[in-house]
PDB file of C-alpha atoms in Angstrom:
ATOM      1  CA  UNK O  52      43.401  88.687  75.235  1.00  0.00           C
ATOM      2  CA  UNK O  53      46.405  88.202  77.068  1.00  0.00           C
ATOM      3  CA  UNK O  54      48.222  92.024  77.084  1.00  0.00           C
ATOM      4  CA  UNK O  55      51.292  93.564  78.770  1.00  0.00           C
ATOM      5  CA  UNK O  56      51.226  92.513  82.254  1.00  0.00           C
ATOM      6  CA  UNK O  57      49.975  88.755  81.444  1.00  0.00           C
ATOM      7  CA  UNK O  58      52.598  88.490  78.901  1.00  0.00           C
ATOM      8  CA  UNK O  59      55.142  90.070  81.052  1.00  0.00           C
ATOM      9  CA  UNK O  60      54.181  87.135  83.389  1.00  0.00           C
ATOM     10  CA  UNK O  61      55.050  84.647  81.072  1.00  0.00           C
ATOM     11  CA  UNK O  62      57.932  86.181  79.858  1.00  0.00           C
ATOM     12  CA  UNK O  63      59.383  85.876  83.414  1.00  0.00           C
ATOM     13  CA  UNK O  64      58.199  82.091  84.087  1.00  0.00           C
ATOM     14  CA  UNK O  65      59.704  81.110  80.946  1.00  0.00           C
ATOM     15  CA  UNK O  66      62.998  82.908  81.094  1.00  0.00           C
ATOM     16  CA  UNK O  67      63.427  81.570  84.515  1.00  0.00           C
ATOM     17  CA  UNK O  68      62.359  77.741  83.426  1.00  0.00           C
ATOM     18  CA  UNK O  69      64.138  77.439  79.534  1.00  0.00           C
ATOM     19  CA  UNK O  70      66.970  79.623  79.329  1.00  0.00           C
ATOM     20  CA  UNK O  71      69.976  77.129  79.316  1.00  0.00           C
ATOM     21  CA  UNK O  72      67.548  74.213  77.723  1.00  0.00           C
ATOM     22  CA  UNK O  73      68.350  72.839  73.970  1.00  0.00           C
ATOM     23  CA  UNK O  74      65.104  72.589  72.116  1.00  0.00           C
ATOM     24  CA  UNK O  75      64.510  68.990  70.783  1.00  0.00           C
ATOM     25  CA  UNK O  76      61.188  69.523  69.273  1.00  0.00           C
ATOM     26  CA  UNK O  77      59.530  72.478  67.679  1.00  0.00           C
ATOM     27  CA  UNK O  78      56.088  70.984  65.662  1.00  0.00           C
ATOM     28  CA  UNK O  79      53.153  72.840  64.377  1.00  0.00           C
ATOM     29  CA  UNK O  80      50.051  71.281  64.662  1.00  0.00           C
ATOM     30  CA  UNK O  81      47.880  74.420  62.866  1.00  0.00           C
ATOM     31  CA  UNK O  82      49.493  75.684  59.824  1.00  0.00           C
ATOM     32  CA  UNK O  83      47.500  78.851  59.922  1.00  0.00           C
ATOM     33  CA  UNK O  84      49.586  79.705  62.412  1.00  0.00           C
ATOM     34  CA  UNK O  85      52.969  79.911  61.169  1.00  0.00           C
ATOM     35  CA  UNK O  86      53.796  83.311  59.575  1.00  0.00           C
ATOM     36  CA  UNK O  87      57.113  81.993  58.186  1.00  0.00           C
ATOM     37  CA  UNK O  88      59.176  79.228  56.344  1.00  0.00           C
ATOM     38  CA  UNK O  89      62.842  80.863  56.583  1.00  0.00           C
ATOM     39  CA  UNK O  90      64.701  79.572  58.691  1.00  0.00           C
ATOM     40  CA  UNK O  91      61.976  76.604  59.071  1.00  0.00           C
ATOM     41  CA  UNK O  92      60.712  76.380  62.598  1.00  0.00           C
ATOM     42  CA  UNK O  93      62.075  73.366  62.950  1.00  0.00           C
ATOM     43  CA  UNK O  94      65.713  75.017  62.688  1.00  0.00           C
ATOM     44  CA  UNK O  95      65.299  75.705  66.265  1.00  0.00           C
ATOM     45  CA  UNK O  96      66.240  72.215  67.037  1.00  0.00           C
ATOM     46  CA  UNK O  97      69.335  71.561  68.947  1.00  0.00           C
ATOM     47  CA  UNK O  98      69.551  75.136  69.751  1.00  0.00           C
ATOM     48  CA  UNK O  99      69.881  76.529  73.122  1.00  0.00           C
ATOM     49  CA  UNK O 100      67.730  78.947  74.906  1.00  0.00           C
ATOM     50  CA  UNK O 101      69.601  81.975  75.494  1.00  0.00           C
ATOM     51  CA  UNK O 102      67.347  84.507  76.894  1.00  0.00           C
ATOM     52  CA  UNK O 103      63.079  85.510  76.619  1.00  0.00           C
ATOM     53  CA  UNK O 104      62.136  88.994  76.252  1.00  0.00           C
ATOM     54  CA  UNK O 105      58.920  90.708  75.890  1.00  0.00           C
ATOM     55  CA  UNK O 106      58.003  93.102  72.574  1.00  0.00           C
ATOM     56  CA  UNK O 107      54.682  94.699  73.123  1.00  0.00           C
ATOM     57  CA  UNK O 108      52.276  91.720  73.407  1.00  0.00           C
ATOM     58  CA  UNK O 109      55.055  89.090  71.378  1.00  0.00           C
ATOM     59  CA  UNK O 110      57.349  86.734  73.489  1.00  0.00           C
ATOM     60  CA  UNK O 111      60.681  86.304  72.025  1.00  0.00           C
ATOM     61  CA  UNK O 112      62.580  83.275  72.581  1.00  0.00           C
ATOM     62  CA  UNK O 113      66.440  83.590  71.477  1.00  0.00           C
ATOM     63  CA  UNK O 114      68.775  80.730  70.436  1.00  0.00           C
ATOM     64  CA  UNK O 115      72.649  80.575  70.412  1.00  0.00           C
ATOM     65  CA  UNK O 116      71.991  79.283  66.795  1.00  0.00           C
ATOM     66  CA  UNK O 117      70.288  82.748  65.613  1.00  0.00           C
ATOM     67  CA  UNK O 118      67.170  82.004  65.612  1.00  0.00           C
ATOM     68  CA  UNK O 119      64.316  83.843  67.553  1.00  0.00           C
ATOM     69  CA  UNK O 120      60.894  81.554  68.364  1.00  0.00           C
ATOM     70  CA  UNK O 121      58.768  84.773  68.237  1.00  0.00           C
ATOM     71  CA  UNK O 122      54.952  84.087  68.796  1.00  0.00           C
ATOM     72  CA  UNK O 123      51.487  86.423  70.322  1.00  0.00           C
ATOM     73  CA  UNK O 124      48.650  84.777  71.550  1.00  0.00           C
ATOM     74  CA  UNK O 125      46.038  87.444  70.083  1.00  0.00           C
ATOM     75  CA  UNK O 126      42.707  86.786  71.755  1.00  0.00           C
ATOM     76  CA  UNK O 127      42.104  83.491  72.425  1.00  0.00           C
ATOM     77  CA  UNK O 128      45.429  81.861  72.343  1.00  0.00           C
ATOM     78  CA  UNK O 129      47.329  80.848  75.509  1.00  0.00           C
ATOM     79  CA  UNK O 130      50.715  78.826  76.345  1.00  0.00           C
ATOM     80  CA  UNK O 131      50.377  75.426  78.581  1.00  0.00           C
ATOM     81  CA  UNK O 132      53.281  74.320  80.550  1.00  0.00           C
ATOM     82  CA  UNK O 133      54.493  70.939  80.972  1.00  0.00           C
ATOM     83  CA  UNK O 134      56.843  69.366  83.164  1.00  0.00           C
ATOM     84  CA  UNK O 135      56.819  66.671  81.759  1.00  0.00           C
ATOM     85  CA  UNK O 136      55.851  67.330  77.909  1.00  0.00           C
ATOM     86  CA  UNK O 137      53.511  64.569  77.063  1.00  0.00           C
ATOM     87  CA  UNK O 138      54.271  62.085  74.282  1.00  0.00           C
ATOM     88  CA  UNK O 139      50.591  61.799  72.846  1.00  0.00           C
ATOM     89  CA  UNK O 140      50.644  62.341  69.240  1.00  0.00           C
ATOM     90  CA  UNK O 141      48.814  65.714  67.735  1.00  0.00           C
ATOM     91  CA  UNK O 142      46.123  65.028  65.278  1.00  0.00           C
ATOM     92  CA  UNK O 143      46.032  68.689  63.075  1.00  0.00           C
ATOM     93  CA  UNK O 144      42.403  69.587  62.927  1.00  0.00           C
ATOM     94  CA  UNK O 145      41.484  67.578  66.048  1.00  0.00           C
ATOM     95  CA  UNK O 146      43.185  69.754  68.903  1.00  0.00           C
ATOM     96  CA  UNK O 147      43.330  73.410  69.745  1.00  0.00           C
ATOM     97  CA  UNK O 148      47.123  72.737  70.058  1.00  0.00           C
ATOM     98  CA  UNK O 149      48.767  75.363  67.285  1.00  0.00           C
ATOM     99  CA  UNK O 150      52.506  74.541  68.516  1.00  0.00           C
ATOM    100  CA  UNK O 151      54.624  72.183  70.668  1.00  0.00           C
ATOM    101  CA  UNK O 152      57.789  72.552  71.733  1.00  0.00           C
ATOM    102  CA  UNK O 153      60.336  70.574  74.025  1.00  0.00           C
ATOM    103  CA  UNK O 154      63.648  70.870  75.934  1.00  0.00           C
ATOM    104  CA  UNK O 155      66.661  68.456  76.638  1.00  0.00           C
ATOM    105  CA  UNK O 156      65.133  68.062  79.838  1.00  0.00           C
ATOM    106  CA  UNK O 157      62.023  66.525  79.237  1.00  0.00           C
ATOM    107  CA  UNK O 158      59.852  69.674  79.684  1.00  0.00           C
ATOM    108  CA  UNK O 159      57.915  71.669  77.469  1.00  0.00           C
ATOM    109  CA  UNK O 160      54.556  73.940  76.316  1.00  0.00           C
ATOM    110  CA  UNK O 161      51.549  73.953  73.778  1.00  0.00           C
ATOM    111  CA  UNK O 162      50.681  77.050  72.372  1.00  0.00           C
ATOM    112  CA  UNK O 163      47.016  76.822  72.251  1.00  0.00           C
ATOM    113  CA  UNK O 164      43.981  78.533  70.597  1.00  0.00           C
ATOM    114  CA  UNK O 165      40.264  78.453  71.420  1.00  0.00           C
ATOM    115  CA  UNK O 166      37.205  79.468  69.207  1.00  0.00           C
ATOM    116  CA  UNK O 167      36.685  78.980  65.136  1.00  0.00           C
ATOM    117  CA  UNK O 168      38.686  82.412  64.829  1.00  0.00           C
ATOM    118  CA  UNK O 169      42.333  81.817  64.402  1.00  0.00           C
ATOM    119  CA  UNK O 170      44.802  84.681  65.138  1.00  0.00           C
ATOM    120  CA  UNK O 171      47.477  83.224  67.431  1.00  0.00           C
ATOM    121  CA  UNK O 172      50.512  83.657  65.192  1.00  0.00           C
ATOM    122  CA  UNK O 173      53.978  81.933  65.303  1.00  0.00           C
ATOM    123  CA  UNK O 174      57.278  83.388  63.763  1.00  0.00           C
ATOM    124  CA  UNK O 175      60.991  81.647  63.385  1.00  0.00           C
ATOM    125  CA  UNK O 176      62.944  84.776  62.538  1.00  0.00           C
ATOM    126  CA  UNK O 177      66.814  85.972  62.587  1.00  0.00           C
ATOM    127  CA  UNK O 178      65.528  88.841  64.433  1.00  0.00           C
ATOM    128  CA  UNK O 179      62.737  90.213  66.317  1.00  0.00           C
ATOM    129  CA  UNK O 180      62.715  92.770  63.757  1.00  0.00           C
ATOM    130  CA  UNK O 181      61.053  90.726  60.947  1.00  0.00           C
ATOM    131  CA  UNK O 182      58.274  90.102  62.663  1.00  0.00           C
ATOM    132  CA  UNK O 183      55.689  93.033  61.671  1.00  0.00           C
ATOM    133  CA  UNK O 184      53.970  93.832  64.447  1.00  0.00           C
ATOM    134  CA  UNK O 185      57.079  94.049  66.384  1.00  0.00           C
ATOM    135  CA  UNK O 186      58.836  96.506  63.615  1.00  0.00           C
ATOM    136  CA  UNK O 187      55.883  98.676  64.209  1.00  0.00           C
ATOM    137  CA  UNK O 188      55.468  98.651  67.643  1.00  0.00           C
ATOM    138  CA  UNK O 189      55.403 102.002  69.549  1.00  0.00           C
ATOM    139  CA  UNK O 190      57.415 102.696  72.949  1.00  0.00           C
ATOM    140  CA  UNK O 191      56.647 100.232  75.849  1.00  0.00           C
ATOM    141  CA  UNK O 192      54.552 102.568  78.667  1.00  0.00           C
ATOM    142  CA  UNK O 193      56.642 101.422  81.208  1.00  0.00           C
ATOM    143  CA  UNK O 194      60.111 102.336  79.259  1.00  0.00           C
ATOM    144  CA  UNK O 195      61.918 104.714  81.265  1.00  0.00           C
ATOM    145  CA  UNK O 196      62.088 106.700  77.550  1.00  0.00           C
ATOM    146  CA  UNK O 197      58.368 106.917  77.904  1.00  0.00           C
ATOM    147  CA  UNK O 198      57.839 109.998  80.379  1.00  0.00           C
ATOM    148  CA  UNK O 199      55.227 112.222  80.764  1.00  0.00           C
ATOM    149  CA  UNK O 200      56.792 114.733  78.201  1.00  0.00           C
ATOM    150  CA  UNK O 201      57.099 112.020  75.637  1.00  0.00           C
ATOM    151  CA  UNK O 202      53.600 110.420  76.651  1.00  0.00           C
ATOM    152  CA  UNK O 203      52.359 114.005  76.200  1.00  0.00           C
ATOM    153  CA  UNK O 204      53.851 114.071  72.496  1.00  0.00           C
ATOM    154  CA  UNK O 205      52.435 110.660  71.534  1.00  0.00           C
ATOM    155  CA  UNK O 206      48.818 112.682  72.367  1.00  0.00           C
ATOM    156  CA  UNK O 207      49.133 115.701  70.331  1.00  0.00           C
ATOM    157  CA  UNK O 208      47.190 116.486  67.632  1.00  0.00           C
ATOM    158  CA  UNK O 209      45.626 113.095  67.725  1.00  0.00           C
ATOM    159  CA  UNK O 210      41.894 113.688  67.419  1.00  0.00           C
ATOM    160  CA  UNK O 211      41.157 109.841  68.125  1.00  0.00           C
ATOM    161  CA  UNK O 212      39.514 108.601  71.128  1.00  0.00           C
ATOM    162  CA  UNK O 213      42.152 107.966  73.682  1.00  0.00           C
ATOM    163  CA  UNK O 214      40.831 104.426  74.388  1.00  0.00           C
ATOM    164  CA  UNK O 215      41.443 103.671  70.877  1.00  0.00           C
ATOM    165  CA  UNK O 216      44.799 105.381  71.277  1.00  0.00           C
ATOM    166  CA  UNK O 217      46.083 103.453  74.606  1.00  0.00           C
ATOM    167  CA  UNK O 218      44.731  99.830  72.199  1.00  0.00           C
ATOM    168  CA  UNK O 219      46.891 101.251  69.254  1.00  0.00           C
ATOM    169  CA  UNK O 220      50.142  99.253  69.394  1.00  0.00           C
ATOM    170  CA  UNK O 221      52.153 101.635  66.751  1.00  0.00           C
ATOM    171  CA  UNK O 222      51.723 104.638  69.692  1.00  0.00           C
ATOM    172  CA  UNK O 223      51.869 102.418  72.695  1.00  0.00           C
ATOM    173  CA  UNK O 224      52.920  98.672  72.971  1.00  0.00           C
ATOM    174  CA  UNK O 225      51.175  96.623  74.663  1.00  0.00           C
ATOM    175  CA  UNK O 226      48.193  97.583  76.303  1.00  0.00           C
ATOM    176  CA  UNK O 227      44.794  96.366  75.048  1.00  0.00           C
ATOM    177  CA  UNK O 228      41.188  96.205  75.528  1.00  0.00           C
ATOM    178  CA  UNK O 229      41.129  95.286  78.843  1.00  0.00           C
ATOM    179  CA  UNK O 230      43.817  97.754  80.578  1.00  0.00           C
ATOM    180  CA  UNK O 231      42.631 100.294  78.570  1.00  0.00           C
ATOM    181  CA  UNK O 232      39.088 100.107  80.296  1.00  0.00           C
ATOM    182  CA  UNK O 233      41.087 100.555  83.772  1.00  0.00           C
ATOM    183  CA  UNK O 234      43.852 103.186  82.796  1.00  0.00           C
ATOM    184  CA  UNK O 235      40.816 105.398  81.605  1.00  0.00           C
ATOM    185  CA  UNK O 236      38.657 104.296  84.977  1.00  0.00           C
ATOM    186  CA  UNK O 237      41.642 104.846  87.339  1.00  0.00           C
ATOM    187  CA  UNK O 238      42.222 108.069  85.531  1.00  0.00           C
ATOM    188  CA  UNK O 239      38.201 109.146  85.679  1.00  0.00           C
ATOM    189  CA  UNK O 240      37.877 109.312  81.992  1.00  0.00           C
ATOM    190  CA  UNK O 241      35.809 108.999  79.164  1.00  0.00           C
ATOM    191  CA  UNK O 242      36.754 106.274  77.127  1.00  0.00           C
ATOM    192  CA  UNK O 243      35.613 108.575  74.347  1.00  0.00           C
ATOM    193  CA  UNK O 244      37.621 111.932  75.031  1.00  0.00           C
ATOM    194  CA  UNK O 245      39.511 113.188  72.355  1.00  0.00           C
ATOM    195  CA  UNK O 246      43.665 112.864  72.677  1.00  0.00           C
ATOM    196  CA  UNK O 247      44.411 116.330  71.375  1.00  0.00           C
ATOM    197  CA  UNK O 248      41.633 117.938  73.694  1.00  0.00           C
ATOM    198  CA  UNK O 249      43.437 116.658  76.802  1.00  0.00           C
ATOM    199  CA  UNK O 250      44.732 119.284  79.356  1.00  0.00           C
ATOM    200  CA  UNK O 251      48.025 119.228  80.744  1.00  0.00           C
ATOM    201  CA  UNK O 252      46.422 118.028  84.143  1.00  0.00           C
ATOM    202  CA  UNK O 253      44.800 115.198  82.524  1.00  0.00           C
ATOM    203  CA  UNK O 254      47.299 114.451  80.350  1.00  0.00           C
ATOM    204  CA  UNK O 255      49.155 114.268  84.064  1.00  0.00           C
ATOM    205  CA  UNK O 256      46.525 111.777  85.631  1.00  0.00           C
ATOM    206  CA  UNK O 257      46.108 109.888  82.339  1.00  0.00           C
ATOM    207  CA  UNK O 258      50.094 109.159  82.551  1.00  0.00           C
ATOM    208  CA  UNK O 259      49.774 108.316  86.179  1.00  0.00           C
ATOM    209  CA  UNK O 260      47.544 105.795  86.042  1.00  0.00           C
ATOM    210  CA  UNK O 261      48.627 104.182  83.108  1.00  0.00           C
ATOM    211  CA  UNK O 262      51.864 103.852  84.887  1.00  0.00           C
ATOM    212  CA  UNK O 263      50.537 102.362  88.257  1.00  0.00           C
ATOM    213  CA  UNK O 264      47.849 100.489  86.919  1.00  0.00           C
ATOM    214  CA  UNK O 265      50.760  98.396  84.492  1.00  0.00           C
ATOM    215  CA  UNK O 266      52.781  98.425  87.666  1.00  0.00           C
ATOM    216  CA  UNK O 267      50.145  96.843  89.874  1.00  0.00           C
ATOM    217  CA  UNK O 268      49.170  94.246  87.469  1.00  0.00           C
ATOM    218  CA  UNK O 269      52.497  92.779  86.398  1.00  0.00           C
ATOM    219  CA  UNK O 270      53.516  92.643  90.332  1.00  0.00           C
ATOM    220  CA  UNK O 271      50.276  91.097  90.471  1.00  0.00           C
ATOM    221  CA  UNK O 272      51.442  88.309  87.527  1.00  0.00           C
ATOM    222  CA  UNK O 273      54.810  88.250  88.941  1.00  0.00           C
ATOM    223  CA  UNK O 274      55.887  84.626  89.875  1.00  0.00           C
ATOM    224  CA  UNK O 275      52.817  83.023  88.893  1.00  0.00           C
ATOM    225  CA  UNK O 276      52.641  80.066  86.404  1.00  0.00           C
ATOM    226  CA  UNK O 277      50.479  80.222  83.181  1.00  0.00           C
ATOM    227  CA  UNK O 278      48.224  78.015  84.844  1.00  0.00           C
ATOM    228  CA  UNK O 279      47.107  81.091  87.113  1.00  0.00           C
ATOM    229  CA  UNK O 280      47.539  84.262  85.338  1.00  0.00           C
ATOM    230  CA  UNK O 281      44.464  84.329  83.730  1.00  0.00           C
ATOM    231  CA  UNK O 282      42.318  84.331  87.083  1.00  0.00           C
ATOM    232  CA  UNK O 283      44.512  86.849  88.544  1.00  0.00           C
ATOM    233  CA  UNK O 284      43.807  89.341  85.937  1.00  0.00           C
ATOM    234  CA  UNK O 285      39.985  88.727  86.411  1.00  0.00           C
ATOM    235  CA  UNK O 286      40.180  89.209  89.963  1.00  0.00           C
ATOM    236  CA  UNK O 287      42.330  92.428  89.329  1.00  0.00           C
ATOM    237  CA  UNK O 288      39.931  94.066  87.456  1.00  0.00           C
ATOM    238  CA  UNK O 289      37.766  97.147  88.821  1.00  0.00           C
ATOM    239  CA  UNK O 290      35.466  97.804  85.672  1.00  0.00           C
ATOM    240  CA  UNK O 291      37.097  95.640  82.206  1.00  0.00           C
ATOM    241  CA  UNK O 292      34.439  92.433  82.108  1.00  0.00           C
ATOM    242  CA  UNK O 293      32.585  93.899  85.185  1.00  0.00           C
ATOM    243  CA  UNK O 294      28.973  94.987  83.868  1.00  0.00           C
ATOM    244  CA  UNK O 295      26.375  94.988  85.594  1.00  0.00           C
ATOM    245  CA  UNK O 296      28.364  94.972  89.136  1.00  0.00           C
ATOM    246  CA  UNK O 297      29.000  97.515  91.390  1.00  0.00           C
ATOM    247  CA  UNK O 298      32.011 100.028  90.838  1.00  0.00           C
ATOM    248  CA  UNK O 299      34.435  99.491  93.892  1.00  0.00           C
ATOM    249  CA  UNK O 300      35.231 103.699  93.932  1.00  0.00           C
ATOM    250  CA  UNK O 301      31.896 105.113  94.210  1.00  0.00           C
ATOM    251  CA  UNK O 302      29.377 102.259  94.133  1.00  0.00           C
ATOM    252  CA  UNK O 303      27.984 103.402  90.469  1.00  0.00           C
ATOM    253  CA  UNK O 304      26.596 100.458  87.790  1.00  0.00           C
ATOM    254  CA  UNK O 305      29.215  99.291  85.644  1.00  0.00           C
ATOM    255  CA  UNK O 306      28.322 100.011  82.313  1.00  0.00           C
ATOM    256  CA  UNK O 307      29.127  98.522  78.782  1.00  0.00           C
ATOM    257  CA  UNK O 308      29.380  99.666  75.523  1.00  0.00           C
ATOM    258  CA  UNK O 309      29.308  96.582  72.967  1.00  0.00           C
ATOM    259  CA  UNK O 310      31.256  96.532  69.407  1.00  0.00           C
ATOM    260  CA  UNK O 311      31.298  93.908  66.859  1.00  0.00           C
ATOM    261  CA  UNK O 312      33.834  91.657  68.754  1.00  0.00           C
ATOM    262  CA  UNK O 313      34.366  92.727  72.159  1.00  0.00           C
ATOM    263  CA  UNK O 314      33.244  95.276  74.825  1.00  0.00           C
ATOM    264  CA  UNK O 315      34.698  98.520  76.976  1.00  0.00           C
ATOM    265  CA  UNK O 316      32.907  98.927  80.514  1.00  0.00           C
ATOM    266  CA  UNK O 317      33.303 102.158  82.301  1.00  0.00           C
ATOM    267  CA  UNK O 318      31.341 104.167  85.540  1.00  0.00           C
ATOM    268  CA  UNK O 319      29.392 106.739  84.261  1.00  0.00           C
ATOM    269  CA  UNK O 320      30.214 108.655  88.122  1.00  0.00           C
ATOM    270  CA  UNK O 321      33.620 107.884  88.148  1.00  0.00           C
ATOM    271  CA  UNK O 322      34.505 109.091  83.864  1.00  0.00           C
ATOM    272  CA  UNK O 323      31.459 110.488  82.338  1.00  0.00           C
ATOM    273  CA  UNK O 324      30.026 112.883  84.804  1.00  0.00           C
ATOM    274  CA  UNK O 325      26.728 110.343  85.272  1.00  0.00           C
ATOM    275  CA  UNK O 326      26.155 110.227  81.560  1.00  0.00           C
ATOM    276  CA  UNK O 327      25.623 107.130  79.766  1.00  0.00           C
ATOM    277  CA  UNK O 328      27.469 106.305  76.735  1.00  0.00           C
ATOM    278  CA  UNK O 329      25.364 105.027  73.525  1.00  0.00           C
ATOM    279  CA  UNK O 330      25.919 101.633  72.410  1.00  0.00           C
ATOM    280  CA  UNK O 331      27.206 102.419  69.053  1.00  0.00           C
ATOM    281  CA  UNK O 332      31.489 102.761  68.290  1.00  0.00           C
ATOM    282  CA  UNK O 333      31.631 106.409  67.176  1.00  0.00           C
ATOM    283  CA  UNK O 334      28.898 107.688  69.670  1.00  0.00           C
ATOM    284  CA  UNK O 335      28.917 110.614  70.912  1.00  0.00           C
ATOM    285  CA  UNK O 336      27.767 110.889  74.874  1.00  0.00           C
ATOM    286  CA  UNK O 337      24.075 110.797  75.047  1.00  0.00           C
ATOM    287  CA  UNK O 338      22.506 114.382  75.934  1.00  0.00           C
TER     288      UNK O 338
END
C-alpha cells in the first residue's frame, strides 16, 4: 500500500508536472470506484490545475473551477504517468484502469488497481473536507503541530498496541503497515507494547524514529517518477516484507507475524528481547 512518503512522492511529481494544465478528460472506467456524483467528475473539465496537496494517504488535486479531484490508492492501486496520454479506448471490466485523466497538453495518468479486491477510491468534491477519510484524519507526524508533547498526548491512556496505533489514521495520518514495521524496528520495539504503558524515554525514541524514519523515506521518494517509487521503498526497507533475511542492525532472523490480509515483520534482538511473537493478532509474547 502506497503510505506517506510514497504518496508524498507523487504529490510532488504531480504538482510540479499539472499545476497550470486545463483538464480535458476526466473518465471512469470502474464505477466501484467513484465515491461521488456531485459535482460529476466530469465537472473537472476545462478546469485548471491550481495546486496538489497531500491529506494523510489522499492526493488532492484543486481546480480554479472549485472542484477538488481527491483520490487514495488503498492497497493495490497505483497512478501511471503518461506523456503522452494514449488514445486507446477503455473497455470497463477488461482493464485494471479505474480512472483516466488528461491535460491541454497532451499528457496525462491512469489510476490503476490490481487484484479481485477493489478499494482504490475516487472523489470530485468542493472540498477536501467531504471526503471521509480526510474529515477524520488525525495530525500529519511530520506537522510541526505534532511534537513530542502532542505525540505524547495522542498515546495516553490508549491501551492498544502501538503498531495498531501508528496504522490508525484518526490518531496519526498517514503511516501504514509498512512504516509502522520500521518506526517500531528503528525504535527497538514490540509491535505489541501497549501505548499507555510507554515511558517517557520510549515515548522519546518512539517519536524519534517515527520522525527520521518519514524523513528518510520521503527524501528517499523525492524527485522520483511513479514509475520508480515503488522499488525504492522496497529497497528502503530494513524489516517490513523482509522475512526470513537477515536484520541489517544485529544480524537476527527477520520474523513475521501473519493476519488475515497482510503481515508485520520485526527482530526478535532488536524489539522483543529474543522472544518470538505468536502468529495469532491479539497474541501475547510467547513465554
Amino acid at each position: 500500500m502506497p503510505e506517506m512518503p510514497e504518496v508524498e512522492g507523487l504529490v510532488e511529481f504531480l504538482r510540479g508536472r499539472v499545476t497550470g494544465l486545463t483538464f480535458t478528460k476526466a473518465s471512469v472506467s470502474a464505477i466501484s470506484a467513484l465515491k461521488t456524483y456531485d459535482p460529476p467528475i466530469d465537472a473537472l473539465v476545462g478546469s485548471a490545475v491550481t495546486g496538489v496537496e497531500r491529506h494523510g494517504k489522499f492526493v488532492d488535486v484543486a481546480t480554479d473551477g472549485g472542484i477538488h479531484l481527491v483520490f487514495h490508492l488503498a492497497k493495490a492501486g497505483w497512478l501511471r504517468w503518461y506523456d503522452a496520454l494514449p488514445s486507446t479506448l477503455i473497455k470497463p471490466g477488461k482493464t485494471p484502469i479505474a480512472l483516466r485523466v488528461g491535460f491541454d497538453d497532451g499528457s496525462g495518468f491512469d489510476l490503476t488497481e490490481a487484484g479481485t479486491k477493489k478499494s482504490l477510491a475516487v472523489y470530485a468534491v468542493r472540498s477536501p473536507a467531504d471526503v471521509p477519510g480526510i474529515a477524520r484524519l488525525g495530525p500529519d507526524p511530520l506537522d510541526d503541530t505534532l511534537d513530542r508533547d502532542a505525540f505524547a498526548a495522542l498515546l495516553a491512556g490508549r491501551r492498544t498496541q502501538i503498531k495498531g496505533v501508528l496504522r490508525d489514521q484518526s490518531i496519526i495520518a498517514g503511516v501504514g503497515n509498512a512504516y509502522s514495521d520500521e518506526i517500531l524496528h528503528a525504535a527497538k520495539m514490540s509491535p505489541y507494547a501497549l501505548a499507555a504503558n510507554l515511558t517517557d524515554a520510549e515515548i522519546d525514541t518512539l517519536y524519534a524514529a517515527m520522525i527520521s524514519t518519514l524523513t528518510e523515506a520521503i527524501d528517499t521518494a523525492r524527485g522520483k517518477p511513479p514509475a520508480d517509487l515503488k522499488d525504492a521503498k522496497r529497497r528502503g526497507m530494513r524489516v517490513h516484507g523482509r522475512r526470513g533475511e537477515t536484520c541489517p542492525v544485529c544480524g537476527d532472523e527477520v520474523r513475521s507475524v501473519f493476519f488475515a490480509d497482510n503481515s508485520l515483520e520485526y527482530c526478535p534482538t532488536c524489539q522483543t528481547g529474543g522472544k518470538i511473537l505468536a502468529d495469532r493478532r491479539l497474541s501475547r509474547l510467547l513465554k
